[in-house]
mmCIF file of C-alpha atoms in Angstrom:
data_model
loop_
_atom_site.group_PDB
_atom_site.id
_atom_site.type_symbol
_atom_site.label_atom_id
_atom_site.label_comp_id
_atom_site.label_asym_id
_atom_site.label_seq_id
_atom_site.Cartn_x
_atom_site.Cartn_y
_atom_site.Cartn_z
ATOM 1 C CA UNK F 1 97.567 -166.325 -71.366
ATOM 2 C CA UNK F 2 94.095 -164.411 -72.404
ATOM 3 C CA UNK F 3 92.668 -161.987 -74.144
ATOM 4 C CA UNK F 4 92.202 -158.783 -73.190
ATOM 5 C CA UNK F 5 88.166 -157.514 -73.605
ATOM 6 C CA UNK F 6 86.774 -157.907 -76.933
ATOM 7 C CA UNK F 7 83.162 -156.594 -76.392
ATOM 8 C CA UNK F 8 82.547 -154.223 -73.857
ATOM 9 C CA UNK F 9 79.103 -155.379 -72.908
ATOM 10 C CA UNK F 10 79.767 -156.456 -69.611
ATOM 11 C CA UNK F 11 77.788 -158.775 -67.096
ATOM 12 C CA UNK F 12 78.059 -157.220 -63.631
ATOM 13 C CA UNK F 13 76.483 -159.643 -60.834
ATOM 14 C CA UNK F 14 76.811 -159.015 -57.110
ATOM 15 C CA UNK F 15 77.634 -161.979 -55.095
ATOM 16 C CA UNK F 16 75.160 -161.398 -53.173
ATOM 17 C CA UNK F 17 73.011 -162.290 -55.949
ATOM 18 C CA UNK F 18 74.019 -165.816 -55.900
ATOM 19 C CA UNK F 19 73.724 -165.952 -52.143
ATOM 20 C CA UNK F 20 70.280 -164.976 -51.855
ATOM 21 C CA UNK F 21 70.008 -168.032 -54.465
ATOM 22 C CA UNK F 22 71.435 -170.208 -52.560
ATOM 23 C CA UNK F 23 68.174 -172.528 -51.836
ATOM 24 C CA UNK F 24 68.185 -173.436 -55.207
ATOM 25 C CA UNK F 25 71.941 -174.381 -55.198
ATOM 26 C CA UNK F 26 72.530 -174.874 -52.090
ATOM 27 C CA UNK F 27 75.543 -176.977 -52.950
ATOM 28 C CA UNK F 28 77.234 -174.097 -55.640
ATOM 29 C CA UNK F 29 75.631 -171.305 -54.638
ATOM 30 C CA UNK F 30 78.031 -169.458 -57.944
ATOM 31 C CA UNK F 31 75.788 -171.088 -59.865
ATOM 32 C CA UNK F 32 73.031 -168.574 -60.694
ATOM 33 C CA UNK F 33 76.287 -166.430 -61.845
ATOM 34 C CA UNK F 34 77.235 -169.133 -63.974
ATOM 35 C CA UNK F 35 73.830 -169.546 -65.082
ATOM 36 C CA UNK F 36 73.929 -165.636 -65.945
ATOM 37 C CA UNK F 37 77.185 -165.707 -67.616
ATOM 38 C CA UNK F 38 75.845 -168.695 -69.545
ATOM 39 C CA UNK F 39 73.355 -166.607 -70.958
ATOM 40 C CA UNK F 40 75.622 -163.140 -71.790
ATOM 41 C CA UNK F 41 77.819 -165.611 -74.072
ATOM 42 C CA UNK F 42 74.320 -166.612 -75.567
ATOM 43 C CA UNK F 43 73.409 -163.421 -76.406
ATOM 44 C CA UNK F 44 77.061 -162.300 -77.663
ATOM 45 C CA UNK F 45 77.158 -165.136 -80.205
ATOM 46 C CA UNK F 46 74.076 -164.132 -81.604
ATOM 47 C CA UNK F 47 75.709 -160.340 -81.940
ATOM 48 C CA UNK F 48 79.105 -161.795 -83.613
ATOM 49 C CA UNK F 49 77.497 -163.496 -85.894
ATOM 50 C CA UNK F 50 78.114 -162.143 -89.130
ATOM 51 C CA UNK F 51 81.964 -162.750 -88.111
ATOM 52 C CA UNK F 52 82.012 -165.610 -86.941
ATOM 53 C CA UNK F 53 79.692 -167.546 -88.536
ATOM 54 C CA UNK F 54 78.533 -168.856 -85.444
ATOM 55 C CA UNK F 55 74.871 -168.051 -84.680
ATOM 56 C CA UNK F 56 74.666 -169.891 -81.578
ATOM 57 C CA UNK F 57 77.622 -172.196 -79.671
ATOM 58 C CA UNK F 58 77.122 -175.864 -79.757
ATOM 59 C CA UNK F 59 74.783 -177.218 -77.032
ATOM 60 C CA UNK F 60 77.906 -179.123 -75.032
ATOM 61 C CA UNK F 61 80.298 -176.112 -75.279
ATOM 62 C CA UNK F 62 77.389 -174.240 -73.080
ATOM 63 C CA UNK F 63 77.229 -177.099 -71.116
ATOM 64 C CA UNK F 64 80.199 -177.194 -70.255
ATOM 65 C CA UNK F 65 80.670 -173.299 -69.997
ATOM 66 C CA UNK F 66 77.672 -173.751 -67.036
ATOM 67 C CA UNK F 67 79.332 -176.765 -65.331
ATOM 68 C CA UNK F 68 82.944 -175.201 -64.833
ATOM 69 C CA UNK F 69 83.901 -173.330 -61.777
ATOM 70 C CA UNK F 70 85.141 -170.118 -63.130
ATOM 71 C CA UNK F 71 85.792 -168.879 -59.553
ATOM 72 C CA UNK F 72 88.333 -171.921 -58.744
ATOM 73 C CA UNK F 73 90.741 -170.184 -61.941
ATOM 74 C CA UNK F 74 90.866 -167.127 -60.526
ATOM 75 C CA UNK F 75 93.464 -165.791 -57.255
ATOM 76 C CA UNK F 76 91.280 -164.755 -54.302
ATOM 77 C CA UNK F 77 90.591 -161.365 -54.693
ATOM 78 C CA UNK F 78 89.298 -161.695 -58.296
ATOM 79 C CA UNK F 79 86.699 -164.310 -57.592
ATOM 80 C CA UNK F 80 83.872 -161.469 -57.131
ATOM 81 C CA UNK F 81 84.770 -160.786 -60.645
ATOM 82 C CA UNK F 82 84.794 -164.666 -62.317
ATOM 83 C CA UNK F 83 81.397 -164.607 -63.979
ATOM 84 C CA UNK F 84 81.588 -161.219 -65.706
ATOM 85 C CA UNK F 85 82.032 -161.412 -68.950
ATOM 86 C CA UNK F 86 86.051 -159.869 -68.999
ATOM 87 C CA UNK F 87 89.378 -161.602 -68.893
ATOM 88 C CA UNK F 88 90.436 -161.325 -65.498
ATOM 89 C CA UNK F 89 94.656 -160.936 -64.160
ATOM 90 C CA UNK F 90 96.068 -164.346 -62.867
ATOM 91 C CA UNK F 91 99.592 -163.012 -62.351
ATOM 92 C CA UNK F 92 103.234 -163.126 -64.127
ATOM 93 C CA UNK F 93 101.455 -160.828 -66.179
ATOM 94 C CA UNK F 94 98.706 -163.559 -67.810
ATOM 95 C CA UNK F 95 95.116 -163.088 -67.494
ATOM 96 C CA UNK F 96 92.274 -165.672 -67.601
ATOM 97 C CA UNK F 97 90.458 -165.856 -70.787
ATOM 98 C CA UNK F 98 86.993 -163.858 -71.282
ATOM 99 C CA UNK F 99 84.661 -166.443 -71.224
ATOM 100 C CA UNK F 100 82.895 -165.612 -74.875
ATOM 101 C CA UNK F 101 86.304 -166.054 -76.222
ATOM 102 C CA UNK F 102 86.797 -169.713 -74.076
ATOM 103 C CA UNK F 103 83.308 -170.948 -75.477
ATOM 104 C CA UNK F 104 84.142 -169.608 -78.757
ATOM 105 C CA UNK F 105 87.384 -170.525 -79.580
ATOM 106 C CA UNK F 106 86.377 -174.044 -77.852
ATOM 107 C CA UNK F 107 83.288 -174.038 -80.175
ATOM 108 C CA UNK F 108 85.166 -173.530 -83.569
ATOM 109 C CA UNK F 109 87.569 -176.527 -82.873
ATOM 110 C CA UNK F 110 84.680 -178.835 -82.384
ATOM 111 C CA UNK F 111 86.279 -180.720 -80.346
ATOM 112 C CA UNK F 112 84.005 -184.618 -79.472
ATOM 113 C CA UNK F 113 83.879 -187.147 -77.060
ATOM 114 C CA UNK F 114 86.799 -189.284 -78.629
ATOM 115 C CA UNK F 115 89.226 -186.448 -79.696
ATOM 116 C CA UNK F 116 92.846 -185.737 -78.499
ATOM 117 C CA UNK F 117 93.373 -182.182 -77.609
ATOM 118 C CA UNK F 118 96.338 -179.833 -77.510
ATOM 119 C CA UNK F 119 95.818 -176.607 -75.871
ATOM 120 C CA UNK F 120 99.123 -174.114 -75.886
ATOM 121 C CA UNK F 121 99.264 -171.554 -73.072
ATOM 122 C CA UNK F 122 97.538 -173.397 -69.738
ATOM 123 C CA UNK F 123 97.201 -170.245 -67.832
ATOM 124 C CA UNK F 124 95.108 -170.889 -64.633
ATOM 125 C CA UNK F 125 93.958 -174.164 -66.688
ATOM 126 C CA UNK F 126 90.539 -173.179 -67.035
ATOM 127 C CA UNK F 127 89.675 -173.346 -70.834
ATOM 128 C CA UNK F 128 92.125 -177.060 -70.540
ATOM 129 C CA UNK F 129 88.718 -177.456 -68.256
ATOM 130 C CA UNK F 130 86.606 -177.003 -70.344
ATOM 131 C CA UNK F 131 88.402 -178.918 -73.139
ATOM 132 C CA UNK F 132 88.609 -181.721 -70.791
ATOM 133 C CA UNK F 133 84.848 -181.605 -70.566
ATOM 134 C CA UNK F 134 84.088 -182.682 -73.868
ATOM 135 C CA UNK F 135 87.642 -184.446 -75.424
ATOM 136 C CA UNK F 136 88.638 -188.001 -74.025
ATOM 137 C CA UNK F 137 92.412 -186.711 -73.558
ATOM 138 C CA UNK F 138 94.003 -183.015 -73.258
ATOM 139 C CA UNK F 139 97.290 -182.420 -73.032
ATOM 140 C CA UNK F 140 98.214 -178.672 -71.632
ATOM 141 C CA UNK F 141 101.762 -176.891 -71.897
ATOM 142 C CA UNK F 142 102.852 -173.856 -70.096
ATOM 143 C CA UNK F 143 106.089 -172.083 -70.382
ATOM 144 C CA UNK F 144 105.745 -170.044 -67.077
ATOM 145 C CA UNK F 145 106.588 -172.649 -64.479
ATOM 146 C CA UNK F 146 104.894 -170.920 -61.533
ATOM 147 C CA UNK F 147 101.202 -171.274 -63.746
ATOM 148 C CA UNK F 148 102.181 -174.476 -65.047
ATOM 149 C CA UNK F 149 102.728 -176.167 -61.605
ATOM 150 C CA UNK F 150 99.968 -174.012 -60.298
ATOM 151 C CA UNK F 151 97.522 -175.203 -63.212
ATOM 152 C CA UNK F 152 98.568 -178.972 -62.760
ATOM 153 C CA UNK F 153 97.597 -178.920 -59.081
ATOM 154 C CA UNK F 154 94.411 -177.374 -59.641
ATOM 155 C CA UNK F 155 93.116 -179.304 -62.375
ATOM 156 C CA UNK F 156 94.035 -182.495 -60.131
ATOM 157 C CA UNK F 157 92.393 -181.503 -57.189
ATOM 158 C CA UNK F 158 89.626 -180.245 -59.094
ATOM 159 C CA UNK F 159 88.940 -184.263 -60.392
ATOM 160 C CA UNK F 160 89.964 -183.330 -64.261
ATOM 161 C CA UNK F 161 92.129 -186.501 -64.672
ATOM 162 C CA UNK F 162 91.878 -186.248 -68.835
ATOM 163 C CA UNK F 163 94.242 -183.138 -68.444
ATOM 164 C CA UNK F 164 97.541 -183.902 -68.470
ATOM 165 C CA UNK F 165 99.447 -180.898 -67.935
ATOM 166 C CA UNK F 166 103.187 -179.970 -68.747
ATOM 167 C CA UNK F 167 106.283 -176.843 -68.212
ATOM 168 C CA UNK F 168 107.479 -176.359 -71.511
ATOM 169 C CA UNK F 169 107.633 -173.809 -75.294
ATOM 170 C CA UNK F 170 104.159 -174.505 -76.729
ATOM 171 C CA UNK F 171 105.750 -173.395 -79.921
ATOM 172 C CA UNK F 172 107.097 -176.962 -80.473
ATOM 173 C CA UNK F 173 104.028 -178.407 -79.366
ATOM 174 C CA UNK F 174 103.756 -182.035 -77.321
ATOM 175 C CA UNK F 175 104.878 -184.742 -80.419
ATOM 176 C CA UNK F 176 104.825 -187.736 -78.046
ATOM 177 C CA UNK F 177 100.406 -187.571 -77.809
ATOM 178 C CA UNK F 178 100.204 -186.486 -81.391
ATOM 179 C CA UNK F 179 98.539 -185.768 -84.203
ATOM 180 C CA UNK F 180 96.152 -183.846 -82.383
ATOM 181 C CA UNK F 181 92.422 -183.764 -83.679
ATOM 182 C CA UNK F 182 92.274 -179.967 -82.386
ATOM 183 C CA UNK F 183 94.953 -177.649 -81.051
ATOM 184 C CA UNK F 184 94.101 -174.260 -78.890
ATOM 185 C CA UNK F 185 96.509 -171.856 -78.508
ATOM 186 C CA UNK F 186 95.777 -169.146 -76.211
ATOM 187 C CA UNK F 187 98.504 -166.425 -76.501
ATOM 188 C CA UNK F 188 99.002 -164.470 -79.723
ATOM 189 C CA UNK F 189 101.636 -165.592 -82.093
ATOM 190 C CA UNK F 190 103.295 -163.658 -84.863
ATOM 191 C CA UNK F 191 102.832 -166.399 -87.686
ATOM 192 C CA UNK F 192 101.579 -169.446 -87.040
ATOM 193 C CA UNK F 193 104.257 -172.530 -85.540
ATOM 194 C CA UNK F 194 104.978 -175.129 -88.392
ATOM 195 C CA UNK F 195 105.661 -177.866 -85.208
ATOM 196 C CA UNK F 196 101.751 -176.963 -84.472
ATOM 197 C CA UNK F 197 100.623 -178.058 -88.106
ATOM 198 C CA UNK F 198 102.402 -180.930 -88.337
ATOM 199 C CA UNK F 199 100.876 -182.313 -85.133
ATOM 200 C CA UNK F 200 96.996 -181.488 -86.266
ATOM 201 C CA UNK F 201 95.343 -184.266 -87.578
ATOM 202 C CA UNK F 202 94.085 -184.576 -90.921
ATOM 203 C CA UNK F 203 90.640 -183.030 -90.699
ATOM 204 C CA UNK F 204 91.729 -181.832 -87.547
ATOM 205 C CA UNK F 205 91.154 -177.810 -86.304
ATOM 206 C CA UNK F 206 93.457 -175.338 -84.901
ATOM 207 C CA UNK F 207 92.244 -172.169 -83.444
ATOM 208 C CA UNK F 208 95.058 -169.400 -82.907
ATOM 209 C CA UNK F 209 95.348 -165.369 -82.096
ATOM 210 C CA UNK F 210 97.957 -164.463 -84.817
ATOM 211 C CA UNK F 211 99.144 -160.830 -85.056
ATOM 212 C CA UNK F 212 102.155 -158.813 -83.234
ATOM 213 C CA UNK F 213 101.933 -158.228 -79.317
ATOM 214 C CA UNK F 214 99.603 -155.898 -77.695
ATOM 215 C CA UNK F 215 98.363 -155.010 -80.933
ATOM 216 C CA UNK F 216 95.085 -156.499 -82.858
ATOM 217 C CA UNK F 217 95.133 -159.662 -83.833
ATOM 218 C CA UNK F 218 93.352 -161.791 -85.599
ATOM 219 C CA UNK F 219 91.812 -165.189 -84.386
ATOM 220 C CA UNK F 220 92.655 -167.318 -86.711
ATOM 221 C CA UNK F 221 90.814 -170.980 -87.790
ATOM 222 C CA UNK F 222 93.061 -173.522 -89.314
ATOM 223 C CA UNK F 223 92.080 -177.226 -90.764
ATOM 224 C CA UNK F 224 94.176 -179.765 -92.046
ATOM 225 C CA UNK F 225 92.735 -181.628 -95.313
ATOM 226 C CA UNK F 226 93.252 -184.968 -96.535
ATOM 227 C CA UNK F 227 96.165 -184.091 -98.857
ATOM 228 C CA UNK F 228 98.016 -182.624 -95.831
ATOM 229 C CA UNK F 229 97.391 -178.505 -97.280
ATOM 230 C CA UNK F 230 95.959 -176.316 -94.643
ATOM 231 C CA UNK F 231 93.059 -173.590 -95.187
ATOM 232 C CA UNK F 232 92.992 -170.750 -92.965
ATOM 233 C CA UNK F 233 89.825 -168.481 -92.303
ATOM 234 C CA UNK F 234 89.967 -165.157 -90.186
ATOM 235 C CA UNK F 235 87.136 -165.341 -87.780
ATOM 236 C CA UNK F 236 87.506 -162.419 -85.201
ATOM 237 C CA UNK F 237 89.585 -159.244 -84.445
ATOM 238 C CA UNK F 238 90.710 -159.553 -80.441
ATOM 239 C CA UNK F 239 93.737 -158.746 -78.134
ATOM 240 C CA UNK F 240 96.013 -161.485 -76.890
ATOM 241 C CA UNK F 241 99.095 -161.377 -74.701
ATOM 242 C CA UNK F 242 101.679 -162.582 -77.146
ATOM 243 C CA UNK F 243 103.354 -166.274 -77.092
ATOM 244 C CA UNK F 244 106.558 -166.489 -75.221
ATOM 245 C CA UNK F 245 109.029 -168.818 -76.814
ATOM 246 C CA UNK F 246 109.751 -170.458 -80.439
ATOM 247 C CA UNK F 247 111.634 -169.023 -83.120
#
């Protein structure tokens, strides 16, 4: 449920390079590619610092990006491209996000070890896995049933016990487990869903792309103050597939 590539600078190492480095990473031949991806993200965070306000992303976020095996979250024919800095198709008209965007959105939420997080738009489960490296618990919702089933099974196989996935309309959130310290939405809404604002904890942060389908949207950072009021900051132009459901 992920953005079309925002930045055109692409990391395109060959899988053969990873295999050649297997002596250094015998247990994970993809590790060199993942390390290179993280370096690319670090470079891009510096390039976009004027827009995002972030010169560099938090060390725990970068560590999560270096750890989670993105190649396990893409279809077999996309595995050779898993560590390129671009979105990839995962079926049903959806994509796995560009790694830079995953890192940026995660960084903006400022998720910490005691936090409970809601993700809207599970997709492949990759973003939920990144969040699980940082948070106490992650609740993630997907409206496309085959993706919801696949992601839940995948996250279970990979040992992400902190993640609970369900099929449902993310526009209305998951109030049973709220309020949430952070809410991350991975599809573009025409407006910020009021139910999600209601489920955001005081002091919490929501990151959501807002705008017309298949046009340039804006990534918004929303923060809830102690009196229940919210502030909104426009972070970066992006392009996401539309949020399905709601109304």
